[in-house]
């Protein structure tokens, strides 16, 4: 996969104008305030946030499409052109895109984008850690299911837009303030609905451990099959361990994420007699017009589903 990516990037680079590929975009403040900022985002959640906060002052090209995992991705020629041309490139960080050696940083290097045009949107979120099946500790990239992480991320995006495009600072400020107000209301909704779940039933069982930040913030106990999607998924050991967890806890229902294979969880359901009762969204928002098609809708969908399954 890595070789193919490299070969494709080199070929595409040769086809692009040398100036775009070799020199990199100019860093610092942009000269022209009328032309929208050219923004590239690594995955759908950031694309939505950037569009809400940037409004008509930005032009967003999103890389990982809905339906594809953001942990590993092979950029298409249009992605490479957009990345070469971008004023700002937003990525989650916390290892979501594979870290320093992952696909996203590789892409920015190949197109000659300097660090001054890169924004690690979750850099101000306090990281939590997971252990993979080989016992290695790594950062859990999935801060965004927690609306409080969303607030931190929205603030980082706002500041990056203002720094790059100070002429439109008031607009970015106003849109971000409105958005953060909605995210704070969402945090209150999470607290209120979780308070209605009996403490013993505040157990969130999912396939990937993608809700660790959310669980810590709101006091949910986590059960899961695998730590991260890039690890082995649905092994007999993982299934056995989750079955034991469910037998030892008061679990009203199981969840699967919209972007995972539900068969391993189906096996857990069959073995424990506890049914899969809700679909949660983790690494992506929904397609336009479908369930959870914005970050706010995504958050709303998740808490409504958690409450429906876990509250009596
Ligand atoms: Zn994931």
Coordinates of C-alpha atoms and ligand atoms in Angstrom, one line a residue:
X1 CA 0.0 0.0 0.0
X2 CA 2.8 2.4 1.0
X3 CA 4.7 1.7 -2.2
X4 CA 1.7 2.3 -4.4
X5 CA 1.0 5.6 -2.6
X6 CA 4.5 6.8 -3.1
X7 CA 4.5 5.8 -6.8
X8 CA 1.2 7.5 -7.4
X9 CA 2.3 10.7 -5.6
X10 CA 5.5 10.9 -7.6
X11 CA 3.7 10.3 -10.9
X12 CA 1.0 12.8 -10.1
X13 CA 3.6 15.3 -8.9
X14 CA 5.3 15.1 -12.2
X15 CA 2.1 15.9 -14.0
X16 CA 1.4 18.9 -11.8
X17 CA 3.0 22.2 -12.3
X18 CA 6.5 22.2 -10.8
X19 CA 5.8 25.4 -8.8
X20 CA 2.9 23.8 -7.0
X21 CA 4.8 20.6 -6.1
X22 CA 8.3 21.8 -5.5
X23 CA 8.1 25.2 -3.9
X24 CA 5.1 24.7 -1.6
X25 CA 2.4 27.3 -0.9
X26 CA 3.4 30.6 0.6
X27 CA 3.1 30.6 4.4
X28 CA 1.8 33.3 6.7
X29 CA -1.0 35.8 6.0
X30 CA -2.8 35.6 2.7
X31 CA -2.7 38.7 0.4
X32 CA -6.2 38.7 -1.1
X33 CA -9.2 38.9 1.3
X34 CA -11.9 38.3 -1.4
X35 CA -10.8 34.9 -2.7
X36 CA -12.0 32.1 -0.3
X37 CA -9.2 30.4 1.6
X38 CA -8.4 27.1 0.0
X39 CA -8.8 24.5 2.8
X40 CA -8.1 20.8 2.7
X41 CA -9.5 18.6 5.5
X42 CA -8.4 15.0 6.2
X43 CA -11.9 13.6 7.0
X44 CA -15.6 14.3 7.0
X45 CA -16.0 15.7 10.5
X46 CA -13.4 18.3 10.0
X47 CA -14.8 19.2 6.6
X48 CA -18.1 19.9 8.3
X49 CA -16.6 22.0 11.1
X50 CA -14.4 24.0 8.6
X51 CA -17.5 24.7 6.4
X52 CA -19.6 25.9 9.4
X53 CA -16.8 28.1 10.8
X54 CA -15.4 29.3 7.4
X55 CA -18.7 29.9 5.6
X56 CA -18.3 31.6 2.3
X57 CA -14.8 32.7 3.3
X58 CA -13.4 29.2 2.7
X59 CA -13.4 26.6 -0.1
X60 CA -13.1 23.1 1.4
X61 CA -11.8 20.0 -0.2
X62 CA -12.2 16.9 1.9
X63 CA -9.8 13.9 1.5
X64 CA -11.2 10.7 3.2
X65 CA -14.7 10.2 1.9
X66 CA -17.6 8.9 4.0
X67 CA -17.5 5.1 4.1
X68 CA -13.6 4.9 4.2
X69 CA -11.5 4.7 7.4
X70 CA -9.4 7.8 8.1
X71 CA -6.6 5.7 9.7
X72 CA -5.2 4.7 6.4
X73 CA -6.0 6.3 3.0
X74 CA -4.7 6.4 -0.5
X75 CA -5.1 10.0 -1.9
X76 CA -6.6 10.3 -5.4
X77 CA -5.1 12.6 -8.0
X78 CA -7.7 15.4 -7.2
X79 CA -6.7 15.2 -3.5
X80 CA -3.0 15.6 -4.4
X81 CA -3.8 18.7 -6.6
X82 CA -6.0 20.2 -3.8
X83 CA -3.3 19.5 -1.2
X84 CA -0.6 21.2 -3.4
X85 CA -2.8 24.2 -3.9
X86 CA -4.1 24.6 -0.3
X87 CA -3.7 27.7 1.9
X88 CA -4.4 25.5 5.0
X89 CA -4.5 21.8 5.6
X90 CA -6.5 20.6 8.6
X91 CA -6.0 17.2 10.1
X92 CA -7.2 15.6 13.4
X93 CA -3.8 14.4 14.6
X94 CA -3.6 12.3 17.8
X95 CA -2.5 9.6 15.3
X96 CA -5.9 9.5 13.5
X97 CA -4.2 9.8 10.1
X98 CA -1.3 7.5 11.1
X99 CA 0.9 10.1 12.9
X100 CA 4.2 11.4 11.6
X101 CA 4.7 8.5 9.2
X102 CA 1.0 8.2 8.2
X103 CA -0.7 9.0 4.9
X104 CA -1.6 12.6 5.6
X105 CA 1.9 13.9 6.6
X106 CA 3.4 11.9 3.7
X107 CA 0.9 13.6 1.3
X108 CA 1.8 17.1 2.6
X109 CA 5.5 16.4 2.3
X110 CA 5.2 15.1 -1.3
X111 CA 3.3 18.2 -2.4
X112 CA 5.8 20.5 -0.6
X113 CA 3.4 21.9 2.0
X114 CA 5.4 23.5 4.9
X115 CA 4.4 23.0 8.5
X116 CA 3.1 26.6 8.7
X117 CA 0.1 25.6 6.5
X118 CA -0.7 22.5 8.6
X119 CA -3.2 22.6 11.5
X120 CA -3.4 19.7 13.9
X121 CA -7.0 20.3 15.0
X122 CA -7.0 18.1 18.1
X123 CA -3.6 19.3 19.3
X124 CA -5.1 21.1 22.3
X125 CA -7.2 18.1 23.4
X126 CA -5.6 16.2 26.3
X127 CA -4.8 12.8 24.9
X128 CA -6.0 9.5 26.3
X129 CA -4.2 6.2 25.6
X130 CA -5.1 2.7 24.5
X131 CA -3.1 -0.6 24.3
X132 CA -3.3 -2.6 21.1
X133 CA -3.3 -6.4 20.8
X134 CA 0.5 -6.5 20.9
X135 CA 0.6 -4.6 24.1
X136 CA 1.8 -1.4 22.6
X137 CA 0.5 1.9 24.1
X138 CA -0.7 4.5 21.7
X139 CA -2.8 7.7 21.7
X140 CA -6.5 7.1 21.1
X141 CA -7.3 9.4 18.1
X142 CA -11.1 9.4 18.7
X143 CA -11.6 12.6 20.9
X144 CA -14.3 14.0 18.6
X145 CA -17.3 11.9 19.9
X146 CA -17.0 14.0 23.0
X147 CA -18.6 17.4 22.4
X148 CA -16.1 19.0 24.7
X149 CA -13.3 17.9 22.4
X150 CA -15.4 19.4 19.5
X151 CA -15.4 22.7 21.3
X152 CA -11.6 22.7 21.5
X153 CA -11.3 21.6 17.9
X154 CA -13.7 24.3 16.7
X155 CA -11.6 26.9 18.6
X156 CA -8.4 25.7 16.9
X157 CA -10.0 25.9 13.5
X158 CA -11.3 29.4 14.2
X159 CA -7.9 30.6 15.3
X160 CA -6.2 29.1 12.3
X161 CA -8.6 30.8 9.9
X162 CA -8.1 34.1 11.6
X163 CA -4.4 33.8 11.5
X164 CA -4.3 33.0 7.8
X165 CA -7.1 35.4 6.8
X166 CA -7.2 38.3 9.4
X167 CA -9.3 40.5 7.1
X168 CA -12.3 38.3 7.7
X169 CA -11.6 37.7 11.4
X170 CA -15.0 39.1 12.6
X171 CA -16.9 36.6 10.4
X172 CA -14.9 33.7 11.7
X173 CA -15.4 34.9 15.3
X174 CA -19.1 35.2 14.8
X175 CA -19.7 31.9 13.1
X176 CA -17.4 30.1 15.7
X177 CA -19.2 31.7 18.6
X178 CA -22.6 30.5 17.3
X179 CA -21.2 27.0 16.7
X180 CA -19.6 26.8 20.1
X181 CA -22.9 27.8 21.8
X182 CA -24.6 24.9 20.0
X183 CA -21.8 22.5 21.1
X184 CA -22.1 23.6 24.7
X185 CA -25.9 23.0 24.5
X186 CA -25.0 19.5 23.2
X187 CA -22.7 18.9 26.1
X188 CA -25.6 19.8 28.5
X189 CA -27.9 17.4 26.6
X190 CA -25.3 14.6 27.0
X191 CA -25.1 15.3 30.8
X192 CA -28.9 15.5 31.2
X193 CA -29.6 12.3 29.2
X194 CA -26.8 10.2 30.8
X195 CA -28.1 11.3 34.2
X196 CA -31.4 9.5 33.4
X197 CA -29.5 6.2 32.9
X198 CA -29.3 4.1 36.2
X199 CA -25.6 4.2 37.2
X200 CA -25.2 0.4 36.9
X201 CA -26.4 0.5 33.3
X202 CA -24.0 3.2 32.2
X203 CA -22.0 0.7 30.1
X204 CA -21.2 1.4 26.5
X205 CA -20.3 -1.7 24.5
X206 CA -18.9 -1.0 21.0
X207 CA -16.7 -2.7 18.4
X208 CA -13.8 -0.2 18.3
X209 CA -12.7 1.6 21.4
X210 CA -13.8 4.9 19.8
X211 CA -15.7 6.4 22.7
X212 CA -13.0 6.5 25.4
X213 CA -13.0 10.4 25.7
X214 CA -16.8 10.5 25.8
X215 CA -17.0 7.7 28.4
X216 CA -14.4 9.4 30.6
X217 CA -16.2 12.8 30.4
X218 CA -19.7 11.5 31.2
X219 CA -18.8 8.5 33.5
X220 CA -19.7 5.6 31.2
X221 CA -17.9 2.2 31.6
X222 CA -16.5 0.9 28.3
X223 CA -16.7 -2.6 26.8
X224 CA -15.2 -3.1 23.3
X225 CA -13.9 -5.7 20.9
X226 CA -10.7 -4.0 19.6
X227 CA -8.7 -0.9 20.5
X228 CA -8.4 0.6 17.1
X229 CA -9.6 -0.3 13.6
X230 CA -6.0 -0.7 12.2
X231 CA -5.4 -3.6 14.7
X232 CA -6.7 -7.1 14.3
X233 CA -10.5 -7.0 14.4
X234 CA -12.9 -9.7 15.6
X235 CA -10.5 -12.3 16.8
X236 CA -11.7 -15.2 19.0
X237 CA -9.8 -13.8 22.0
X238 CA -11.5 -10.3 21.5
X239 CA -14.9 -11.9 21.4
X240 CA -14.2 -14.1 24.4
X241 CA -13.0 -11.2 26.5
X242 CA -16.0 -9.1 25.6
X243 CA -18.4 -11.9 26.4
X244 CA -16.8 -12.2 29.9
X245 CA -17.1 -8.4 30.3
X246 CA -20.8 -8.5 29.5
X247 CA -21.4 -11.4 31.8
X248 CA -19.9 -9.4 34.6
X249 CA -21.8 -6.1 33.9
X250 CA -25.3 -4.9 33.7
X251 CA -25.5 -4.4 29.9
X252 CA -29.0 -3.5 28.5
X253 CA -27.9 -3.5 24.9
X254 CA -24.9 -3.6 22.5
X255 CA -23.8 -1.0 20.0
X256 CA -22.1 -1.2 16.6
X257 CA -20.5 1.7 14.7
X258 CA -21.9 2.7 11.3
X259 CA -18.5 2.0 9.7
X260 CA -17.6 -1.4 11.0
X261 CA -18.3 -5.0 10.2
X262 CA -21.1 -6.0 12.6
X263 CA -20.5 -9.8 12.4
X264 CA -18.1 -10.0 15.4
X265 CA -20.6 -8.1 17.6
X266 CA -23.3 -10.4 16.3
X267 CA -21.4 -13.3 17.6
X268 CA -21.1 -11.6 21.0
X269 CA -24.9 -11.0 20.9
X270 CA -25.6 -14.6 20.2
X271 CA -23.2 -15.9 22.9
X272 CA -24.5 -13.5 25.6
X273 CA -28.2 -13.1 24.7
X274 CA -27.8 -9.3 24.8
X275 CA -28.9 -7.8 21.5
X276 CA -27.3 -5.2 19.2
X277 CA -29.7 -2.4 19.8
X278 CA -28.1 0.8 18.4
X279 CA -25.8 2.1 15.7
X280 CA -23.4 4.8 16.8
X281 CA -21.3 7.0 14.5
X282 CA -17.5 7.2 15.1
X283 CA -15.1 8.0 12.4
X284 CA -17.3 9.9 10.0
X285 CA -20.5 11.9 9.7
X286 CA -23.3 10.7 7.5
X287 CA -23.8 11.3 3.7
X288 CA -25.8 14.4 2.9
X289 CA -29.5 13.8 3.8
X290 CA -28.7 10.7 5.7
X291 CA -28.4 10.0 9.5
X292 CA -25.9 12.3 11.3
X293 CA -25.0 14.3 8.2
X294 CA -23.2 17.1 10.2
X295 CA -21.1 17.0 13.3
X296 CA -23.9 18.4 15.4
X297 CA -26.3 15.8 14.0
X298 CA -23.7 13.1 14.6
X299 CA -23.5 14.1 18.3
X300 CA -27.2 14.3 18.6
X301 CA -27.7 10.9 17.0
X302 CA -25.2 9.3 19.3
X303 CA -26.6 10.6 22.6
X304 CA -30.2 9.9 21.6
X305 CA -29.2 6.3 20.7
X306 CA -27.2 5.8 23.9
X307 CA -30.1 7.1 26.0
X308 CA -32.7 4.9 24.1
X309 CA -30.7 1.7 24.6
X310 CA -29.4 2.2 28.1
X311 CA -32.2 4.1 29.9
X312 CA -35.1 2.0 31.1
Ligands
LIG1 ZN1 -11.4 4.7 14.3

